Amino acid sequence: MNSGLKEAETFEQVINTLSNSFSTYGFQRITTLAFERYDLYCKVTSSVNRKEMVKVIDPSGEVLVLRPDVTIPITQELSHAHRKLTSEHRFYYIQEVFRRSADPTEKIERTQAGIEYFCKRSPDVDAETIFLALETMRDLKFNDIKIEIGHTAFFQEMMSQLPLTELQSDQLKVCIQAKNSVEIGELLSSVDADDAVKHAIMQIPHLYGKPEEVLKRAEEISTTSRMQETLSYIKEVCSRLRDFDEHLVLDFGLINRMDYYSGILFQGYVGRFGKPVLMGGRYDQLGHEFGADLPAIGFACEIESLVKASDNQKQKGDV
């Protein structure tokens, strides 16, 4: 079998596995339009970067975009029927998304699969969703699975205590993501803020590792009640996943590129593949953009990355 046919076969196998896995946990398949109004993404303050969108103009002159995200249109659609969440809704999708990348070698079109679980926030639900992400990676026969868990509130609370410009805030986020302590220190040296807060920010790149150990170190630099509440919540989530400790890593420097996330964050890694193959988190505020109260949690993965990771694992003889 030539490589193209083999890759296509793996591609379909991955899609079938994901579809079966999501269906087993009670998620109903849903689709969204390939072309969406540009206004949909412009009016959502935490939307996709406009430079990444692929724009087209229809015969009437209206600006449309090829679907750059699935969570936003699903949330909008649900908001038409429900202004307030009165019962749980479980959806999954497998369809193409289109985004321009700064890397010219990356394809604009990618196939994305994911779940959207509209439900009230609780440690039980968040742990259940993280468990489903882990099970999904297991169903795909990956080895050495790691799920990194973070939380938006811990870092945001620290940031709120610093008088940063928007540029400085963006630069600090980049440094935190890169775990670049030197540049973090240089940036903070020019900021007029309490030394205890600066010290806490400097520790963020080091708050990475086994949940119990990281939580203990995080408590030592926690300076507000909100940070303490966040740590207690993460502790509750991790306690419900204690049987899977070998797969869990806490990372307080975890920052998702989609700004609508507002609580627990997580991403999945598999052996011998350097990039995350799965990313997700809680987005309780997104429904407010459409005048609805629709708390939710979900995750997504790109089929192309899963295929590459699977092929890489097989080539290394790990299966």
PDB file of N, CA and C in Angstrom, residues 162-228:
ATOM      1  N   LEU A 162      -0.945  43.856  38.422  1.00  0.00           N
ATOM      2  CA  LEU A 162       0.159  44.547  37.758  1.00  0.00           C
ATOM      3  C   LEU A 162      -0.367  45.646  36.834  1.00  0.00           C
ATOM      4  N   PRO A 163       0.209  46.845  36.891  1.00  0.00           N
ATOM      5  CA  PRO A 163      -0.219  47.935  36.000  1.00  0.00           C
ATOM      6  C   PRO A 163       0.415  47.781  34.615  1.00  0.00           C
ATOM      7  N   LEU A 164      -0.075  46.825  33.840  1.00  0.00           N
ATOM      8  CA  LEU A 164       0.529  46.511  32.551  1.00  0.00           C
ATOM      9  C   LEU A 164      -0.235  47.143  31.396  1.00  0.00           C
ATOM     10  N   THR A 165       0.486  47.559  30.374  1.00  0.00           N
ATOM     11  CA  THR A 165      -0.157  47.965  29.130  1.00  0.00           C
ATOM     12  C   THR A 165      -0.600  46.701  28.395  1.00  0.00           C
ATOM     13  N   GLU A 166      -1.418  46.851  27.371  1.00  0.00           N
ATOM     14  CA  GLU A 166      -1.865  45.685  26.611  1.00  0.00           C
ATOM     15  C   GLU A 166      -0.678  44.972  25.968  1.00  0.00           C
ATOM     16  N   LEU A 167       0.289  45.749  25.473  1.00  0.00           N
ATOM     17  CA  LEU A 167       1.482  45.160  24.857  1.00  0.00           C
ATOM     18  C   LEU A 167       2.286  44.378  25.885  1.00  0.00           C
ATOM     19  N   GLN A 168       2.498  44.972  27.060  1.00  0.00           N
ATOM     20  CA  GLN A 168       3.246  44.288  28.109  1.00  0.00           C
ATOM     21  C   GLN A 168       2.541  43.004  28.544  1.00  0.00           C
ATOM     22  N   SER A 169       1.207  43.070  28.622  1.00  0.00           N
ATOM     23  CA  SER A 169       0.426  41.891  28.999  1.00  0.00           C
ATOM     24  C   SER A 169       0.608  40.768  27.989  1.00  0.00           C
ATOM     25  N   ASP A 170       0.551  41.121  26.707  1.00  0.00           N
ATOM     26  CA  ASP A 170       0.740  40.117  25.651  1.00  0.00           C
ATOM     27  C   ASP A 170       2.148  39.534  25.693  1.00  0.00           C
ATOM     28  N   GLN A 171       3.137  40.397  25.912  1.00  0.00           N
ATOM     29  CA  GLN A 171       4.531  39.940  25.977  1.00  0.00           C
ATOM     30  C   GLN A 171       4.734  38.997  27.164  1.00  0.00           C
ATOM     31  N   LEU A 172       4.112  39.332  28.304  1.00  0.00           N
ATOM     32  CA  LEU A 172       4.250  38.503  29.493  1.00  0.00           C
ATOM     33  C   LEU A 172       3.626  37.125  29.270  1.00  0.00           C
ATOM     34  N   LYS A 173       2.481  37.094  28.592  1.00  0.00           N
ATOM     35  CA  LYS A 173       1.833  35.817  28.295  1.00  0.00           C
ATOM     36  C   LYS A 173       2.729  34.941  27.421  1.00  0.00           C
ATOM     37  N   VAL A 174       3.372  35.552  26.431  1.00  0.00           N
ATOM     38  CA  VAL A 174       4.274  34.807  25.546  1.00  0.00           C
ATOM     39  C   VAL A 174       5.445  34.238  26.346  1.00  0.00           C
ATOM     40  N   CYS A 175       5.998  35.055  27.242  1.00  0.00           N
ATOM     41  CA  CYS A 175       7.127  34.603  28.065  1.00  0.00           C
ATOM     42  C   CYS A 175       6.716  33.483  29.013  1.00  0.00           C
ATOM     43  N   ILE A 176       5.512  33.599  29.574  1.00  0.00           N
ATOM     44  CA  ILE A 176       5.005  32.563  30.473  1.00  0.00           C
ATOM     45  C   ILE A 176       4.833  31.252  29.719  1.00  0.00           C
ATOM     46  N   GLN A 177       4.229  31.323  28.524  1.00  0.00           N
ATOM     47  CA  GLN A 177       4.030  30.125  27.714  1.00  0.00           C
ATOM     48  C   GLN A 177       5.353  29.453  27.368  1.00  0.00           C
ATOM     49  N   ALA A 178       6.378  30.284  27.089  1.00  0.00           N
ATOM     50  CA  ALA A 178       7.695  29.762  26.725  1.00  0.00           C
ATOM     51  C   ALA A 178       8.523  29.372  27.945  1.00  0.00           C
ATOM     52  N   LYS A 179       7.983  29.663  29.133  1.00  0.00           N
ATOM     53  CA  LYS A 179       8.683  29.405  30.407  1.00  0.00           C
ATOM     54  C   LYS A 179      10.059  30.079  30.409  1.00  0.00           C
ATOM     55  N   ASN A 180      10.078  31.308  29.889  1.00  0.00           N
ATOM     56  CA  ASN A 180      11.318  32.074  29.779  1.00  0.00           C
ATOM     57  C   ASN A 180      11.468  32.992  30.987  1.00  0.00           C
ATOM     58  N   SER A 181      12.076  32.488  32.057  1.00  0.00           N
ATOM     59  CA  SER A 181      12.202  33.232  33.310  1.00  0.00           C
ATOM     60  C   SER A 181      13.038  34.502  33.156  1.00  0.00           C
ATOM     61  N   VAL A 182      14.063  34.444  32.296  1.00  0.00           N
ATOM     62  CA  VAL A 182      14.939  35.603  32.112  1.00  0.00           C
ATOM     63  C   VAL A 182      14.160  36.787  31.552  1.00  0.00           C
ATOM     64  N   GLU A 183      13.388  36.557  30.488  1.00  0.00           N
ATOM     65  CA  GLU A 183      12.630  37.648  29.874  1.00  0.00           C
ATOM     66  C   GLU A 183      11.483  38.107  30.767  1.00  0.00           C
ATOM     67  N   ILE A 184      10.912  37.196  31.546  1.00  0.00           N
ATOM     68  CA  ILE A 184       9.874  37.590  32.500  1.00  0.00           C
ATOM     69  C   ILE A 184      10.458  38.577  33.500  1.00  0.00           C
ATOM     70  N   GLY A 185      11.651  38.253  34.016  1.00  0.00           N
ATOM     71  CA  GLY A 185      12.319  39.135  34.974  1.00  0.00           C
ATOM     72  C   GLY A 185      12.629  40.493  34.378  1.00  0.00           C
ATOM     73  N   GLU A 186      13.111  40.520  33.138  1.00  0.00           N
ATOM     74  CA  GLU A 186      13.436  41.787  32.480  1.00  0.00           C
ATOM     75  C   GLU A 186      12.184  42.634  32.273  1.00  0.00           C
ATOM     76  N   LEU A 187      11.094  41.990  31.892  1.00  0.00           N
ATOM     77  CA  LEU A 187       9.851  42.731  31.666  1.00  0.00           C
ATOM     78  C   LEU A 187       9.319  43.301  32.979  1.00  0.00           C
ATOM     79  N   LEU A 188       9.354  42.507  34.037  1.00  0.00           N
ATOM     80  CA  LEU A 188       8.815  42.953  35.321  1.00  0.00           C
ATOM     81  C   LEU A 188       9.684  44.005  35.991  1.00  0.00           C
ATOM     82  N   SER A 189      10.965  44.065  35.636  1.00  0.00           N
ATOM     83  CA  SER A 189      11.874  45.032  36.269  1.00  0.00           C
ATOM     84  C   SER A 189      11.455  46.475  36.006  1.00  0.00           C
ATOM     85  N   SER A 190      10.731  46.694  34.905  1.00  0.00           N
ATOM     86  CA  SER A 190      10.297  48.056  34.554  1.00  0.00           C
ATOM     87  C   SER A 190       8.873  48.356  35.010  1.00  0.00           C
ATOM     88  N   VAL A 191       8.259  47.402  35.723  1.00  0.00           N
ATOM     89  CA  VAL A 191       6.874  47.567  36.171  1.00  0.00           C
ATOM     90  C   VAL A 191       6.848  47.973  37.637  1.00  0.00           C
ATOM     91  N   ASP A 192       6.070  49.009  37.947  1.00  0.00           N
ATOM     92  CA  ASP A 192       5.953  49.496  39.320  1.00  0.00           C
ATOM     93  C   ASP A 192       4.865  48.706  40.039  1.00  0.00           C
ATOM     94  N   ALA A 193       5.283  47.661  40.736  1.00  0.00           N
ATOM     95  CA  ALA A 193       4.320  46.801  41.425  1.00  0.00           C
ATOM     96  C   ALA A 193       4.971  46.195  42.661  1.00  0.00           C
ATOM     97  N   ASP A 194       4.140  45.617  43.511  1.00  0.00           N
ATOM     98  CA  ASP A 194       4.600  44.989  44.744  1.00  0.00           C
ATOM     99  C   ASP A 194       5.576  43.857  44.435  1.00  0.00           C
ATOM    100  N   ASP A 195       6.672  43.794  45.182  1.00  0.00           N
ATOM    101  CA  ASP A 195       7.699  42.769  44.945  1.00  0.00           C
ATOM    102  C   ASP A 195       7.161  41.358  45.138  1.00  0.00           C
ATOM    103  N   ALA A 196       6.198  41.197  46.061  1.00  0.00           N
ATOM    104  CA  ALA A 196       5.625  39.862  46.307  1.00  0.00           C
ATOM    105  C   ALA A 196       4.863  39.369  45.084  1.00  0.00           C
ATOM    106  N   VAL A 197       4.171  40.282  44.406  1.00  0.00           N
ATOM    107  CA  VAL A 197       3.435  39.917  43.196  1.00  0.00           C
ATOM    108  C   VAL A 197       4.410  39.567  42.079  1.00  0.00           C
ATOM    109  N   LYS A 198       5.465  40.375  41.942  1.00  0.00           N
ATOM    110  CA  LYS A 198       6.480  40.095  40.922  1.00  0.00           C
ATOM    111  C   LYS A 198       7.122  38.731  41.167  1.00  0.00           C
ATOM    112  N   HIS A 199       7.418  38.450  42.435  1.00  0.00           N
ATOM    113  CA  HIS A 199       8.032  37.165  42.785  1.00  0.00           C
ATOM    114  C   HIS A 199       7.094  36.013  42.417  1.00  0.00           C
ATOM    115  N   ALA A 200       5.801  36.202  42.693  1.00  0.00           N
ATOM    116  CA  ALA A 200       4.818  35.158  42.377  1.00  0.00           C
ATOM    117  C   ALA A 200       4.772  34.904  40.874  1.00  0.00           C
ATOM    118  N   ILE A 201       4.768  35.978  40.078  1.00  0.00           N
ATOM    119  CA  ILE A 201       4.752  35.841  38.621  1.00  0.00           C
ATOM    120  C   ILE A 201       5.986  35.083  38.143  1.00  0.00           C
ATOM    121  N   MET A 202       7.131  35.383  38.751  1.00  0.00           N
ATOM    122  CA  MET A 202       8.391  34.729  38.369  1.00  0.00           C
ATOM    123  C   MET A 202       8.345  33.216  38.621  1.00  0.00           C
ATOM    124  N   GLN A 203       7.499  32.794  39.571  1.00  0.00           N
ATOM    125  CA  GLN A 203       7.430  31.367  39.902  1.00  0.00           C
ATOM    126  C   GLN A 203       6.536  30.573  38.956  1.00  0.00           C
ATOM    127  N   ILE A 204       5.692  31.260  38.172  1.00  0.00           N
ATOM    128  CA  ILE A 204       4.725  30.576  37.319  1.00  0.00           C
ATOM    129  C   ILE A 204       5.361  29.505  36.421  1.00  0.00           C
ATOM    130  N   PRO A 205       6.484  29.800  35.726  1.00  0.00           N
ATOM    131  CA  PRO A 205       7.077  28.766  34.855  1.00  0.00           C
ATOM    132  C   PRO A 205       7.516  27.511  35.608  1.00  0.00           C
ATOM    133  N   HIS A 206       7.731  27.663  36.926  1.00  0.00           N
ATOM    134  CA  HIS A 206       8.193  26.524  37.720  1.00  0.00           C
ATOM    135  C   HIS A 206       7.037  25.732  38.330  1.00  0.00           C
ATOM    136  N   LEU A 207       5.813  26.241  38.190  1.00  0.00           N
ATOM    137  CA  LEU A 207       4.649  25.528  38.724  1.00  0.00           C
ATOM    138  C   LEU A 207       4.187  24.504  37.694  1.00  0.00           C
ATOM    139  N   TYR A 208       4.997  23.491  37.544  1.00  0.00           N
ATOM    140  CA  TYR A 208       4.782  22.447  36.534  1.00  0.00           C
ATOM    141  C   TYR A 208       5.250  21.120  37.108  1.00  0.00           C
ATOM    142  N   GLY A 209       4.382  20.102  37.045  1.00  0.00           N
ATOM    143  CA  GLY A 209       4.796  18.787  37.526  1.00  0.00           C
ATOM    144  C   GLY A 209       3.646  18.021  38.141  1.00  0.00           C
ATOM    145  N   LYS A 210       3.962  17.145  39.084  1.00  0.00           N
ATOM    146  CA  LYS A 210       2.958  16.310  39.727  1.00  0.00           C
ATOM    147  C   LYS A 210       1.971  17.190  40.495  1.00  0.00           C
ATOM    148  N   PRO A 211       0.660  16.912  40.361  1.00  0.00           N
ATOM    149  CA  PRO A 211      -0.356  17.782  40.960  1.00  0.00           C
ATOM    150  C   PRO A 211      -0.138  18.106  42.434  1.00  0.00           C
ATOM    151  N   GLU A 212       0.109  17.110  43.251  1.00  0.00           N
ATOM    152  CA  GLU A 212       0.238  17.348  44.693  1.00  0.00           C
ATOM    153  C   GLU A 212       1.399  18.299  45.005  1.00  0.00           C
ATOM    154  N   GLU A 213       2.532  18.111  44.328  1.00  0.00           N
ATOM    155  CA  GLU A 213       3.705  18.946  44.579  1.00  0.00           C
ATOM    156  C   GLU A 213       3.492  20.370  44.074  1.00  0.00           C
ATOM    157  N   VAL A 214       2.894  20.507  42.885  1.00  0.00           N
ATOM    158  CA  VAL A 214       2.682  21.830  42.295  1.00  0.00           C
ATOM    159  C   VAL A 214       1.673  22.633  43.117  1.00  0.00           C
ATOM    160  N   LEU A 215       0.612  21.984  43.580  1.00  0.00           N
ATOM    161  CA  LEU A 215      -0.387  22.680  44.387  1.00  0.00           C
ATOM    162  C   LEU A 215       0.222  23.216  45.678  1.00  0.00           C
ATOM    163  N   LYS A 216       1.127  22.446  46.263  1.00  0.00           N
ATOM    164  CA  LYS A 216       1.786  22.882  47.492  1.00  0.00           C
ATOM    165  C   LYS A 216       2.633  24.134  47.231  1.00  0.00           C
ATOM    166  N   ARG A 217       3.370  24.139  46.112  1.00  0.00           N
ATOM    167  CA  ARG A 217       4.198  25.307  45.778  1.00  0.00           C
ATOM    168  C   ARG A 217       3.334  26.508  45.402  1.00  0.00           C
ATOM    169  N   ALA A 218       2.214  26.247  44.746  1.00  0.00           N
ATOM    170  CA  ALA A 218       1.318  27.337  44.339  1.00  0.00           C
ATOM    171  C   ALA A 218       0.688  28.003  45.556  1.00  0.00           C
ATOM    172  N   GLU A 219       0.365  27.217  46.564  1.00  0.00           N
ATOM    173  CA  GLU A 219      -0.219  27.779  47.786  1.00  0.00           C
ATOM    174  C   GLU A 219       0.743  28.739  48.476  1.00  0.00           C
ATOM    175  N   GLU A 220       2.029  28.476  48.338  1.00  0.00           N
ATOM    176  CA  GLU A 220       3.037  29.314  48.985  1.00  0.00           C
ATOM    177  C   GLU A 220       3.116  30.712  48.379  1.00  0.00           C
ATOM    178  N   ILE A 221       2.733  30.856  47.108  1.00  0.00           N
ATOM    179  CA  ILE A 221       2.805  32.171  46.463  1.00  0.00           C
ATOM    180  C   ILE A 221       1.418  32.771  46.219  1.00  0.00           C
ATOM    181  N   SER A 222       0.391  32.097  46.700  1.00  0.00           N
ATOM    182  CA  SER A 222      -0.971  32.603  46.533  1.00  0.00           C
ATOM    183  C   SER A 222      -1.169  33.834  47.417  1.00  0.00           C
ATOM    184  N   THR A 223      -1.644  34.919  46.830  1.00  0.00           N
ATOM    185  CA  THR A 223      -1.736  36.186  47.567  1.00  0.00           C
ATOM    186  C   THR A 223      -3.165  36.694  47.743  1.00  0.00           C
ATOM    187  N   THR A 224      -4.148  36.049  47.115  1.00  0.00           N
ATOM    188  CA  THR A 224      -5.532  36.517  47.230  1.00  0.00           C
ATOM    189  C   THR A 224      -6.471  35.342  47.483  1.00  0.00           C
ATOM    190  N   SER A 225      -7.677  35.671  47.948  1.00  0.00           N
ATOM    191  CA  SER A 225      -8.674  34.624  48.227  1.00  0.00           C
ATOM    192  C   SER A 225      -9.111  33.943  46.934  1.00  0.00           C
ATOM    193  N   ARG A 226      -9.154  34.703  45.824  1.00  0.00           N
ATOM    194  CA  ARG A 226      -9.551  34.102  44.549  1.00  0.00           C
ATOM    195  C   ARG A 226      -8.542  33.053  44.111  1.00  0.00           C
ATOM    196  N   MET A 227      -7.258  33.325  44.339  1.00  0.00           N
ATOM    197  CA  MET A 227      -6.233  32.347  43.982  1.00  0.00           C
ATOM    198  C   MET A 227      -6.371  31.095  44.845  1.00  0.00           C
ATOM    199  N   GLN A 228      -6.688  31.291  46.123  1.00  0.00           N
ATOM    200  CA  GLN A 228      -6.886  30.140  47.016  1.00  0.00           C
ATOM    201  C   GLN A 228      -8.093  29.314  46.579  1.00  0.00           C
TER     202      GLN A 228
END
